[in-house]
PDB file of C-alpha atoms in Angstrom:
ATOM      1  CA  UNK A   1      97.551  71.312 117.288  1.00 71.00           C
ATOM      2  CA  UNK A   2      97.479  74.717 115.545  1.00 87.00           C
ATOM      3  CA  UNK A   3     100.044  75.302 112.830  1.00 94.00           C
ATOM      4  CA  UNK A   4     101.544  78.742 112.201  1.00 97.00           C
ATOM      5  CA  UNK A   5     103.378  79.944 109.105  1.00 97.00           C
ATOM      6  CA  UNK A   6     105.476  83.087 109.415  1.00 98.00           C
ATOM      7  CA  UNK A   7     106.063  84.877 106.095  1.00 98.00           C
ATOM      8  CA  UNK A   8     108.881  87.373 106.438  1.00 98.00           C
ATOM      9  CA  UNK A   9     111.371  89.717 104.809  1.00 98.00           C
ATOM     10  CA  UNK A  10     114.277  91.227 106.712  1.00 98.00           C
ATOM     11  CA  UNK A  11     116.791  93.715 105.344  1.00 97.00           C
ATOM     12  CA  UNK A  12     119.416  93.856 108.091  1.00 97.00           C
ATOM     13  CA  UNK A  13     118.040  91.473 110.700  1.00 97.00           C
ATOM     14  CA  UNK A  14     115.646  93.365 112.983  1.00 97.00           C
ATOM     15  CA  UNK A  15     112.586  91.660 111.505  1.00 98.00           C
ATOM     16  CA  UNK A  16     114.431  88.338 111.525  1.00 97.00           C
ATOM     17  CA  UNK A  17     115.043  88.789 115.266  1.00 97.00           C
ATOM     18  CA  UNK A  18     111.317  89.420 115.765  1.00 98.00           C
ATOM     19  CA  UNK A  19     110.432  86.322 113.725  1.00 98.00           C
ATOM     20  CA  UNK A  20     112.786  84.071 115.696  1.00 97.00           C
ATOM     21  CA  UNK A  21     111.398  85.412 118.982  1.00 97.00           C
ATOM     22  CA  UNK A  22     107.819  84.695 117.860  1.00 98.00           C
ATOM     23  CA  UNK A  23     108.871  81.236 116.666  1.00 98.00           C
ATOM     24  CA  UNK A  24     110.469  80.337 120.016  1.00 97.00           C
ATOM     25  CA  UNK A  25     107.427  81.593 121.932  1.00 97.00           C
ATOM     26  CA  UNK A  26     105.011  79.539 119.824  1.00 97.00           C
ATOM     27  CA  UNK A  27     107.152  76.391 119.959  1.00 97.00           C
ATOM     28  CA  UNK A  28     107.492  76.683 123.753  1.00 96.00           C
ATOM     29  CA  UNK A  29     103.686  76.538 123.927  1.00 94.00           C
ATOM     30  CA  UNK A  30     103.519  73.392 121.829  1.00 94.00           C
ATOM     31  CA  UNK A  31     102.583  74.860 118.442  1.00 96.00           C
ATOM     32  CA  UNK A  32     104.044  73.811 115.107  1.00 96.00           C
ATOM     33  CA  UNK A  33     105.751  76.693 113.307  1.00 97.00           C
ATOM     34  CA  UNK A  34     106.990  77.107 109.750  1.00 96.00           C
ATOM     35  CA  UNK A  35     109.215  79.956 108.540  1.00 97.00           C
ATOM     36  CA  UNK A  36     109.015  81.259 104.978  1.00 97.00           C
ATOM     37  CA  UNK A  37     111.715  83.681 103.854  1.00 97.00           C
ATOM     38  CA  UNK A  38     110.052  85.366 100.872  1.00 97.00           C
ATOM     39  CA  UNK A  39     113.446  86.058  99.243  1.00 95.00           C
ATOM     40  CA  UNK A  40     114.276  82.402  98.592  1.00 90.00           C
ATOM     41  CA  UNK A  41     111.595  80.005  99.881  1.00 90.00           C
ATOM     42  CA  UNK A  42     108.792  78.701  97.679  1.00 89.00           C
ATOM     43  CA  UNK A  43     105.194  79.615  98.504  1.00 86.00           C
ATOM     44  CA  UNK A  44     103.620  76.783 100.482  1.00 87.00           C
ATOM     45  CA  UNK A  45     100.101  75.430 100.502  1.00 89.00           C
ATOM     46  CA  UNK A  46      98.332  78.058 102.611  1.00 92.00           C
ATOM     47  CA  UNK A  47      95.520  75.764 103.748  1.00 89.00           C
ATOM     48  CA  UNK A  48      98.070  73.568 105.577  1.00 91.00           C
ATOM     49  CA  UNK A  49      98.297  76.278 108.236  1.00 94.00           C
ATOM     50  CA  UNK A  50      95.530  77.687 110.434  1.00 93.00           C
ATOM     51  CA  UNK A  51      97.379  80.926 111.196  1.00 96.00           C
ATOM     52  CA  UNK A  52      99.636  83.123 109.076  1.00 97.00           C
ATOM     53  CA  UNK A  53     101.894  85.859 110.431  1.00 98.00           C
ATOM     54  CA  UNK A  54     103.355  88.430 108.029  1.00 98.00           C
ATOM     55  CA  UNK A  55     106.487  90.264 109.224  1.00 98.00           C
ATOM     56  CA  UNK A  56     108.478  93.016 107.511  1.00 98.00           C
ATOM     57  CA  UNK A  57     110.382  96.269 108.143  1.00 98.00           C
ATOM     58  CA  UNK A  58     108.986  99.725 107.334  1.00 98.00           C
ATOM     59  CA  UNK A  59     110.665 101.686 104.521  1.00 97.00           C
ATOM     60  CA  UNK A  60     109.513 105.214 103.723  1.00 95.00           C
ATOM     61  CA  UNK A  61     106.419 104.915 105.972  1.00 96.00           C
ATOM     62  CA  UNK A  62     105.303 101.836 104.049  1.00 97.00           C
ATOM     63  CA  UNK A  63     105.844  98.178 103.190  1.00 98.00           C
ATOM     64  CA  UNK A  64     108.893  97.118 101.116  1.00 97.00           C
ATOM     65  CA  UNK A  65     107.985  96.533  97.484  1.00 97.00           C
ATOM     66  CA  UNK A  66     109.399  92.985  97.662  1.00 97.00           C
ATOM     67  CA  UNK A  67     106.859  92.155 100.401  1.00 98.00           C
ATOM     68  CA  UNK A  68     103.973  93.790  98.565  1.00 98.00           C
ATOM     69  CA  UNK A  69     104.746  91.819  95.397  1.00 97.00           C
ATOM     70  CA  UNK A  70     104.855  88.595  97.413  1.00 97.00           C
ATOM     71  CA  UNK A  71     101.526  89.231  99.169  1.00 97.00           C
ATOM     72  CA  UNK A  72      99.816  90.082  95.888  1.00 96.00           C
ATOM     73  CA  UNK A  73     100.739  86.594  94.594  1.00 94.00           C
ATOM     74  CA  UNK A  74      98.895  84.870  97.448  1.00 95.00           C
ATOM     75  CA  UNK A  75      95.340  83.619  97.273  1.00 92.00           C
ATOM     76  CA  UNK A  76      93.737  81.750 100.157  1.00 88.00           C
ATOM     77  CA  UNK A  77      91.315  79.087  98.901  1.00 80.00           C
ATOM     78  CA  UNK A  78      89.759  78.891 102.365  1.00 82.00           C
ATOM     79  CA  UNK A  79      89.666  81.672 104.944  1.00 81.00           C
ATOM     80  CA  UNK A  80      92.982  81.823 106.809  1.00 90.00           C
ATOM     81  CA  UNK A  81      93.478  83.872 109.945  1.00 96.00           C
ATOM     82  CA  UNK A  82      96.390  86.299 109.752  1.00 97.00           C
ATOM     83  CA  UNK A  83      98.372  88.756 111.839  1.00 98.00           C
ATOM     84  CA  UNK A  84     100.499  91.562 110.389  1.00 98.00           C
ATOM     85  CA  UNK A  85     103.574  92.792 112.273  1.00 98.00           C
ATOM     86  CA  UNK A  86     106.175  95.329 111.227  1.00 98.00           C
ATOM     87  CA  UNK A  87     109.437  96.596 112.671  1.00 98.00           C
ATOM     88  CA  UNK A  88     110.326 100.272 112.657  1.00 97.00           C
ATOM     89  CA  UNK A  89     112.576 102.829 114.312  1.00 94.00           C
ATOM     90  CA  UNK A  90     109.477 104.713 115.409  1.00 89.00           C
ATOM     91  CA  UNK A  91     106.554 104.903 112.971  1.00 92.00           C
ATOM     92  CA  UNK A  92     104.685 102.283 110.955  1.00 95.00           C
ATOM     93  CA  UNK A  93     103.089 104.787 108.554  1.00 96.00           C
ATOM     94  CA  UNK A  94     100.397 103.278 106.357  1.00 97.00           C
ATOM     95  CA  UNK A  95     102.106  99.872 106.121  1.00 98.00           C
ATOM     96  CA  UNK A  96      99.838  97.910 108.487  1.00 98.00           C
ATOM     97  CA  UNK A  97      96.546  99.183 107.097  1.00 97.00           C
ATOM     98  CA  UNK A  98      97.821  98.722 103.525  1.00 98.00           C
ATOM     99  CA  UNK A  99      98.872  95.086 104.035  1.00 98.00           C
ATOM    100  CA  UNK A 100      95.693  94.315 105.985  1.00 98.00           C
ATOM    101  CA  UNK A 101      93.612  95.639 103.094  1.00 97.00           C
ATOM    102  CA  UNK A 102      95.502  93.508 100.544  1.00 97.00           C
ATOM    103  CA  UNK A 103      95.341  90.344 102.647  1.00 97.00           C
ATOM    104  CA  UNK A 104      91.614  90.794 103.290  1.00 96.00           C
ATOM    105  CA  UNK A 105      91.139  90.968  99.517  1.00 95.00           C
ATOM    106  CA  UNK A 106      93.298  87.850  99.034  1.00 95.00           C
ATOM    107  CA  UNK A 107      91.073  85.677 101.222  1.00 94.00           C
ATOM    108  CA  UNK A 108      92.703  86.093 104.626  1.00 96.00           C
ATOM    109  CA  UNK A 109      90.973  87.321 107.775  1.00 96.00           C
ATOM    110  CA  UNK A 110      93.388  89.684 109.465  1.00 97.00           C
ATOM    111  CA  UNK A 111      92.603  89.891 113.175  1.00 97.00           C
ATOM    112  CA  UNK A 112      95.705  91.696 114.477  1.00 98.00           C
ATOM    113  CA  UNK A 113      98.141  94.377 113.317  1.00 98.00           C
ATOM    114  CA  UNK A 114     100.976  95.827 115.391  1.00 98.00           C
ATOM    115  CA  UNK A 115     104.431  97.400 115.272  1.00 98.00           C
ATOM    116  CA  UNK A 116     107.600  96.727 117.291  1.00 98.00           C
ATOM    117  CA  UNK A 117     110.270  99.406 117.707  1.00 97.00           C
ATOM    118  CA  UNK A 118     113.850  98.495 116.850  1.00 97.00           C
ATOM    119  CA  UNK A 119     117.034 100.452 116.135  1.00 96.00           C
ATOM    120  CA  UNK A 120     117.497 102.071 112.725  1.00 94.00           C
ATOM    121  CA  UNK A 121     120.097 100.756 110.260  1.00 93.00           C
ATOM    122  CA  UNK A 122     119.655 103.473 107.612  1.00 95.00           C
ATOM    123  CA  UNK A 123     123.445 103.751 107.328  1.00 96.00           C
ATOM    124  CA  UNK A 124     123.273 105.521 103.973  1.00 95.00           C
ATOM    125  CA  UNK A 125     121.966 108.589 105.817  1.00 93.00           C
ATOM    126  CA  UNK A 126     122.518 108.059 109.567  1.00 94.00           C
ATOM    127  CA  UNK A 127     125.149 106.246 111.595  1.00 96.00           C
ATOM    128  CA  UNK A 128     123.529 103.275 113.413  1.00 95.00           C
ATOM    129  CA  UNK A 129     123.042 103.592 117.138  1.00 94.00           C
ATOM    130  CA  UNK A 130     125.611 102.183 119.566  1.00 93.00           C
ATOM    131  CA  UNK A 131     125.666  98.567 120.701  1.00 93.00           C
ATOM    132  CA  UNK A 132     124.587  99.699 124.173  1.00 95.00           C
ATOM    133  CA  UNK A 133     121.484 101.410 122.787  1.00 95.00           C
ATOM    134  CA  UNK A 134     120.810  98.434 120.529  1.00 94.00           C
ATOM    135  CA  UNK A 135     120.875  95.986 123.454  1.00 94.00           C
ATOM    136  CA  UNK A 136     118.361  98.058 125.433  1.00 96.00           C
ATOM    137  CA  UNK A 137     116.042  98.430 122.431  1.00 96.00           C
ATOM    138  CA  UNK A 138     116.190  94.708 121.648  1.00 97.00           C
ATOM    139  CA  UNK A 139     115.361  93.749 125.231  1.00 96.00           C
ATOM    140  CA  UNK A 140     112.333  96.014 125.172  1.00 97.00           C
ATOM    141  CA  UNK A 141     111.379  94.634 121.748  1.00 97.00           C
ATOM    142  CA  UNK A 142     111.432  91.073 123.084  1.00 97.00           C
ATOM    143  CA  UNK A 143     109.014  92.007 125.864  1.00 97.00           C
ATOM    144  CA  UNK A 144     106.677  93.598 123.312  1.00 97.00           C
ATOM    145  CA  UNK A 145     106.889  90.574 121.020  1.00 98.00           C
ATOM    146  CA  UNK A 146     106.034  88.181 123.863  1.00 97.00           C
ATOM    147  CA  UNK A 147     102.956  90.272 124.673  1.00 97.00           C
ATOM    148  CA  UNK A 148     101.896  90.375 121.022  1.00 98.00           C
ATOM    149  CA  UNK A 149     102.460  86.631 120.619  1.00 98.00           C
ATOM    150  CA  UNK A 150     100.139  85.953 123.560  1.00 97.00           C
ATOM    151  CA  UNK A 151      97.431  88.000 121.831  1.00 97.00           C
ATOM    152  CA  UNK A 152      97.974  86.050 118.624  1.00 97.00           C
ATOM    153  CA  UNK A 153      97.676  82.729 120.458  1.00 96.00           C
ATOM    154  CA  UNK A 154      94.498  83.920 122.193  1.00 95.00           C
ATOM    155  CA  UNK A 155      93.140  85.088 118.836  1.00 94.00           C
ATOM    156  CA  UNK A 156      92.536  88.586 120.263  1.00 96.00           C
ATOM    157  CA  UNK A 157      91.386  91.081 117.670  1.00 96.00           C
ATOM    158  CA  UNK A 158      93.340  94.349 117.773  1.00 95.00           C
ATOM    159  CA  UNK A 159      94.432  96.840 115.139  1.00 96.00           C
ATOM    160  CA  UNK A 160      97.064  99.556 115.405  1.00 93.00           C
ATOM    161  CA  UNK A 161      95.626 102.622 113.705  1.00 87.00           C
ATOM    162  CA  UNK A 162      96.774 106.090 112.652  1.00 88.00           C
ATOM    163  CA  UNK A 163      94.632 109.202 112.629  1.00 91.00           C
ATOM    164  CA  UNK A 164      93.420 110.404 109.233  1.00 92.00           C
ATOM    165  CA  UNK A 165      96.005 113.183 108.839  1.00 94.00           C
ATOM    166  CA  UNK A 166      98.963 110.944 109.778  1.00 93.00           C
ATOM    167  CA  UNK A 167      97.667 108.252 107.422  1.00 93.00           C
ATOM    168  CA  UNK A 168      97.341 110.722 104.523  1.00 95.00           C
ATOM    169  CA  UNK A 169     100.839 112.130 105.095  1.00 95.00           C
ATOM    170  CA  UNK A 170     102.391 108.671 105.342  1.00 95.00           C
ATOM    171  CA  UNK A 171     100.688 107.626 102.100  1.00 96.00           C
ATOM    172  CA  UNK A 172     102.114 110.704 100.326  1.00 94.00           C
ATOM    173  CA  UNK A 173     105.626 109.996 101.653  1.00 94.00           C
ATOM    174  CA  UNK A 174     105.381 106.295 100.797  1.00 96.00           C
ATOM    175  CA  UNK A 175     104.245 106.936  97.210  1.00 94.00           C
ATOM    176  CA  UNK A 176     107.173 109.307  96.673  1.00 91.00           C
ATOM    177  CA  UNK A 177     109.589 106.898  98.326  1.00 94.00           C
ATOM    178  CA  UNK A 178     108.578 103.673  96.557  1.00 94.00           C
ATOM    179  CA  UNK A 179     108.363 105.294  93.122  1.00 89.00           C
ATOM    180  CA  UNK A 180     111.251 107.720  93.377  1.00 87.00           C
ATOM    181  CA  UNK A 181     113.176 107.952  96.657  1.00 90.00           C
ATOM    182  CA  UNK A 182     114.469 104.385  96.914  1.00 93.00           C
ATOM    183  CA  UNK A 183     115.471 104.386  93.245  1.00 89.00           C
ATOM    184  CA  UNK A 184     117.506 107.579  93.566  1.00 90.00           C
ATOM    185  CA  UNK A 185     119.090 106.489  96.847  1.00 92.00           C
ATOM    186  CA  UNK A 186     120.166 103.224  95.259  1.00 93.00           C
ATOM    187  CA  UNK A 187     121.951 105.106  92.487  1.00 92.00           C
ATOM    188  CA  UNK A 188     123.903 107.180  95.029  1.00 95.00           C
ATOM    189  CA  UNK A 189     125.833 104.194  96.418  1.00 96.00           C
ATOM    190  CA  UNK A 190     129.523 103.866  95.524  1.00 95.00           C
ATOM    191  CA  UNK A 191     132.300 101.435  96.405  1.00 95.00           C
ATOM    192  CA  UNK A 192     135.430 103.316  97.487  1.00 93.00           C
ATOM    193  CA  UNK A 193     139.079 102.401  96.970  1.00 91.00           C
ATOM    194  CA  UNK A 194     139.021  99.799  99.771  1.00 94.00           C
ATOM    195  CA  UNK A 195     136.692  97.558  97.735  1.00 95.00           C
ATOM    196  CA  UNK A 196     138.312  94.176  96.983  1.00 96.00           C
ATOM    197  CA  UNK A 197     135.695  93.096  94.447  1.00 95.00           C
ATOM    198  CA  UNK A 198     134.503  90.114  96.518  1.00 96.00           C
ATOM    199  CA  UNK A 199     130.974  90.374  95.077  1.00 95.00           C
ATOM    200  CA  UNK A 200     129.240  89.789  98.411  1.00 96.00           C
ATOM    201  CA  UNK A 201     126.971  92.818  97.892  1.00 96.00           C
ATOM    202  CA  UNK A 202     125.784  91.377  94.575  1.00 96.00           C
ATOM    203  CA  UNK A 203     125.039  87.993  96.168  1.00 96.00           C
ATOM    204  CA  UNK A 204     123.084  89.297  99.173  1.00 96.00           C
ATOM    205  CA  UNK A 205     121.012  92.014  97.434  1.00 97.00           C
ATOM    206  CA  UNK A 206     117.335  90.981  97.760  1.00 96.00           C
ATOM    207  CA  UNK A 207     116.275  93.165  94.828  1.00 95.00           C
ATOM    208  CA  UNK A 208     119.091  91.866  92.565  1.00 95.00           C
ATOM    209  CA  UNK A 209     120.018  95.401  91.506  1.00 96.00           C
ATOM    210  CA  UNK A 210     123.778  95.086  92.056  1.00 97.00           C
ATOM    211  CA  UNK A 211     126.082  93.800  89.331  1.00 95.00           C
ATOM    212  CA  UNK A 212     129.867  93.698  89.200  1.00 95.00           C
ATOM    213  CA  UNK A 213     131.654  95.767  86.546  1.00 89.00           C
ATOM    214  CA  UNK A 214     135.451  95.675  86.345  1.00 87.00           C
ATOM    215  CA  UNK A 215     135.578  94.292  89.879  1.00 90.00           C
ATOM    216  CA  UNK A 216     133.341  96.991  91.376  1.00 92.00           C
ATOM    217  CA  UNK A 217     129.612  96.924  92.206  1.00 95.00           C
ATOM    218  CA  UNK A 218     127.138  99.014  90.252  1.00 93.00           C
ATOM    219  CA  UNK A 219     123.554  99.722  91.318  1.00 94.00           C
ATOM    220  CA  UNK A 220     120.531  99.915  89.007  1.00 89.00           C
ATOM    221  CA  UNK A 221     117.399 101.961  89.720  1.00 86.00           C
ATOM    222  CA  UNK A 222     115.194  99.323  91.401  1.00 91.00           C
ATOM    223  CA  UNK A 223     116.905  99.441  94.795  1.00 95.00           C
ATOM    224  CA  UNK A 224     114.802  98.304  97.768  1.00 96.00           C
ATOM    225  CA  UNK A 225     116.756 100.650 100.085  1.00 95.00           C
ATOM    226  CA  UNK A 226     117.073  97.813 102.597  1.00 97.00           C
ATOM    227  CA  UNK A 227     120.645  98.942 103.491  1.00 97.00           C
ATOM    228  CA  UNK A 228     121.905  95.359 103.454  1.00 97.00           C
ATOM    229  CA  UNK A 229     124.812  96.029 101.106  1.00 97.00           C
ATOM    230  CA  UNK A 230     126.261  98.953 103.066  1.00 97.00           C
ATOM    231  CA  UNK A 231     125.832  97.181 106.416  1.00 97.00           C
ATOM    232  CA  UNK A 232     127.271  93.797 105.414  1.00 96.00           C
ATOM    233  CA  UNK A 233     130.231  94.778 103.209  1.00 96.00           C
ATOM    234  CA  UNK A 234     133.255  93.042 104.835  1.00 95.00           C
ATOM    235  CA  UNK A 235     135.533  95.973 103.967  1.00 95.00           C
ATOM    236  CA  UNK A 236     133.028  98.730 104.826  1.00 96.00           C
ATOM    237  CA  UNK A 237     133.701  99.953 101.279  1.00 97.00           C
ATOM    238  CA  UNK A 238     130.159 100.927 100.316  1.00 97.00           C
ATOM    239  CA  UNK A 239     129.368 104.603 100.894  1.00 97.00           C
ATOM    240  CA  UNK A 240     126.935 107.333  99.965  1.00 96.00           C
ATOM    241  CA  UNK A 241     128.375 109.513  97.196  1.00 96.00           C
ATOM    242  CA  UNK A 242     127.773 113.169  98.125  1.00 96.00           C
ATOM    243  CA  UNK A 243     128.305 114.241  94.508  1.00 95.00           C
ATOM    244  CA  UNK A 244     125.781 111.743  93.135  1.00 95.00           C
ATOM    245  CA  UNK A 245     123.235 112.786  95.761  1.00 94.00           C
ATOM    246  CA  UNK A 246     123.793 116.464  94.946  1.00 94.00           C
ATOM    247  CA  UNK A 247     123.278 115.861  91.235  1.00 94.00           C
ATOM    248  CA  UNK A 248     119.977 114.060  91.862  1.00 91.00           C
ATOM    249  CA  UNK A 249     118.775 116.725  94.303  1.00 90.00           C
ATOM    250  CA  UNK A 250     119.463 119.428  91.709  1.00 91.00           C
ATOM    251  CA  UNK A 251     117.560 117.404  89.093  1.00 89.00           C
ATOM    252  CA  UNK A 252     114.572 117.313  91.473  1.00 83.00           C
ATOM    253  CA  UNK A 253     114.649 120.944  92.607  1.00 85.00           C
ATOM    254  CA  UNK A 254     115.416 122.532  89.235  1.00 86.00           C
ATOM    255  CA  UNK A 255     111.943 121.800  87.741  1.00 83.00           C
ATOM    256  CA  UNK A 256     110.256 123.463  90.747  1.00 83.00           C
ATOM    257  CA  UNK A 257     112.361 126.614  90.388  1.00 85.00           C
ATOM    258  CA  UNK A 258     111.782 126.718  86.618  1.00 85.00           C
ATOM    259  CA  UNK A 259     108.007 126.339  87.048  1.00 83.00           C
ATOM    260  CA  UNK A 260     107.955 129.076  89.695  1.00 83.00           C
ATOM    261  CA  UNK A 261     109.779 131.353  87.252  1.00 80.00           C
ATOM    262  CA  UNK A 262     107.373 130.474  84.426  1.00 82.00           C
ATOM    263  CA  UNK A 263     104.381 131.297  86.628  1.00 78.00           C
ATOM    264  CA  UNK A 264     105.757 134.788  87.260  1.00 76.00           C
ATOM    265  CA  UNK A 265     105.197 135.613  83.616  1.00 76.00           C
ATOM    266  CA  UNK A 266     102.242 133.328  82.824  1.00 75.00           C
ATOM    267  CA  UNK A 267      99.653 133.843  85.554  1.00 70.00           C
ATOM    268  CA  UNK A 268      96.897 131.726  84.065  1.00 71.00           C
ATOM    269  CA  UNK A 269      98.516 128.304  84.129  1.00 75.00           C
ATOM    270  CA  UNK A 270      96.237 125.761  85.780  1.00 81.00           C
ATOM    271  CA  UNK A 271      97.330 123.366  88.524  1.00 81.00           C
ATOM    272  CA  UNK A 272      97.057 120.474  86.068  1.00 83.00           C
ATOM    273  CA  UNK A 273      99.370 122.196  83.571  1.00 80.00           C
ATOM    274  CA  UNK A 274     101.886 122.897  86.338  1.00 79.00           C
ATOM    275  CA  UNK A 275     101.816 119.239  87.440  1.00 82.00           C
ATOM    276  CA  UNK A 276     102.327 118.026  83.865  1.00 86.00           C
ATOM    277  CA  UNK A 277     105.179 120.498  83.372  1.00 84.00           C
ATOM    278  CA  UNK A 278     106.844 119.332  86.551  1.00 82.00           C
ATOM    279  CA  UNK A 279     106.730 115.626  85.701  1.00 83.00           C
ATOM    280  CA  UNK A 280     107.970 116.236  82.158  1.00 87.00           C
ATOM    281  CA  UNK A 281     110.880 118.354  83.402  1.00 88.00           C
ATOM    282  CA  UNK A 282     111.531 115.946  86.244  1.00 83.00           C
ATOM    283  CA  UNK A 283     111.765 113.003  83.827  1.00 85.00           C
ATOM    284  CA  UNK A 284     114.165 114.971  81.643  1.00 88.00           C
ATOM    285  CA  UNK A 285     116.198 116.056  84.690  1.00 86.00           C
ATOM    286  CA  UNK A 286     116.464 112.495  86.011  1.00 87.00           C
ATOM    287  CA  UNK A 287     117.584 111.256  82.597  1.00 88.00           C
ATOM    288  CA  UNK A 288     120.262 113.958  82.396  1.00 91.00           C
ATOM    289  CA  UNK A 289     121.383 113.214  85.992  1.00 90.00           C
ATOM    290  CA  UNK A 290     121.749 109.488  85.229  1.00 88.00           C
ATOM    291  CA  UNK A 291     123.598 110.253  81.988  1.00 90.00           C
ATOM    292  CA  UNK A 292     125.959 112.686  83.720  1.00 91.00           C
ATOM    293  CA  UNK A 293     126.750 110.216  86.503  1.00 89.00           C
ATOM    294  CA  UNK A 294     127.269 107.410  83.988  1.00 87.00           C
ATOM    295  CA  UNK A 295     129.791 109.550  82.071  1.00 90.00           C
ATOM    296  CA  UNK A 296     131.592 110.563  85.282  1.00 89.00           C
ATOM    297  CA  UNK A 297     131.867 106.918  86.370  1.00 86.00           C
ATOM    298  CA  UNK A 298     133.640 106.063  83.117  1.00 84.00           C
ATOM    299  CA  UNK A 299     136.246 108.827  83.383  1.00 86.00           C
ATOM    300  CA  UNK A 300     139.113 108.285  85.815  1.00 82.00           C
ATOM    301  CA  UNK A 301     139.398 112.021  86.473  1.00 85.00           C
ATOM    302  CA  UNK A 302     135.988 112.005  88.218  1.00 87.00           C
ATOM    303  CA  UNK A 303     136.335 108.798  90.266  1.00 83.00           C
ATOM    304  CA  UNK A 304     137.982 110.505  93.244  1.00 87.00           C
ATOM    305  CA  UNK A 305     135.286 113.191  93.200  1.00 92.00           C
ATOM    306  CA  UNK A 306     132.466 110.645  93.149  1.00 93.00           C
ATOM    307  CA  UNK A 307     134.056 108.903  96.160  1.00 92.00           C
ATOM    308  CA  UNK A 308     133.561 111.961  98.387  1.00 94.00           C
ATOM    309  CA  UNK A 309     131.363 110.742 101.242  1.00 95.00           C
ATOM    310  CA  UNK A 310     130.482 111.329 104.880  1.00 94.00           C
ATOM    311  CA  UNK A 311     129.598 107.693 105.676  1.00 96.00           C
ATOM    312  CA  UNK A 312     133.147 106.291 105.839  1.00 93.00           C
ATOM    313  CA  UNK A 313     133.251 106.642 109.627  1.00 94.00           C
ATOM    314  CA  UNK A 314     129.708 105.392 110.209  1.00 96.00           C
ATOM    315  CA  UNK A 315     129.200 102.223 112.214  1.00 95.00           C
ATOM    316  CA  UNK A 316     127.869  99.228 110.265  1.00 96.00           C
ATOM    317  CA  UNK A 317     125.203  97.103 111.859  1.00 93.00           C
ATOM    318  CA  UNK A 318     123.114  93.981 111.400  1.00 94.00           C
ATOM    319  CA  UNK A 319     121.060  92.261 114.076  1.00 94.00           C
ATOM    320  CA  UNK A 320     122.776  89.517 116.043  1.00 87.00           C
ATOM    321  CA  UNK A 321     122.241  86.098 114.488  1.00 87.00           C
ATOM    322  CA  UNK A 322     121.305  87.484 111.080  1.00 90.00           C
ATOM    323  CA  UNK A 323     123.523  85.796 108.497  1.00 80.00           C
ATOM    324  CA  UNK A 324     122.972  86.220 104.776  1.00 77.00           C
ATOM    325  CA  UNK A 325     124.891  83.847 102.518  1.00 66.00           C
TER     326      UNK A 325
END
């Protein structure tokens, strides 16, 4: 009997739903299945399983950093067959090819990569889709997963690929997102006046970037941008701070405007010099933005201003059956 091990990370439950659907399909066909939640489960002996399935959501056209760090720790002593599956609201970016490359280097033989479309839960920016839309999308997702599972069982080789231009663009977006975007977005979270200081957000954060200060959560700069905190807060207290976001956007755009102005008067600056200038000014701008926000958070006069948000009326959403304790 073939044994399958599903390695997975799920931010708000879409990937978890996919994993449970795959598990039920494999079990119904008589296979033994193990589930490994990379957030809390210990790495198992890889050679005990003939097949490995890696499942994760797509963030910023790429693979979550928590999943990449996990995969880089693995090393197959004997060749293990593997499939790579991601969930996305529409585009997998470079995630599948990236993970396939890493796993191939770690001793696995990846024979299948694919993506399943789910609803988006990027509540920090967009209000999640309605329950009616979600139900339709999930039903379609289940059909897709059943078809993919059959191909996995039959050991059919197939790879979902992007064209060269789309791959290059997605790599550029992903590099910016994983090194900068997710960190800034994490710092723009706030807990409004409805927060009761229950600490649930701190407990469920997979990146462990939330800590409680004076009964309120505070985010550090290594946010995964999984949206779990904003979607699972029992009081719906977690919001996007418009003021914080504005401050960070200014810190990003200001260096570009300054460099454009400098180039008006100094026409012989090379591209390399311009790039160095930008990163130096960007680092300084980010430091000043963080310092300014830190000062504002300490002064009562600014607390109401920092709480200005447009996400208060947004629907919160996690996939059915997804419970984080």
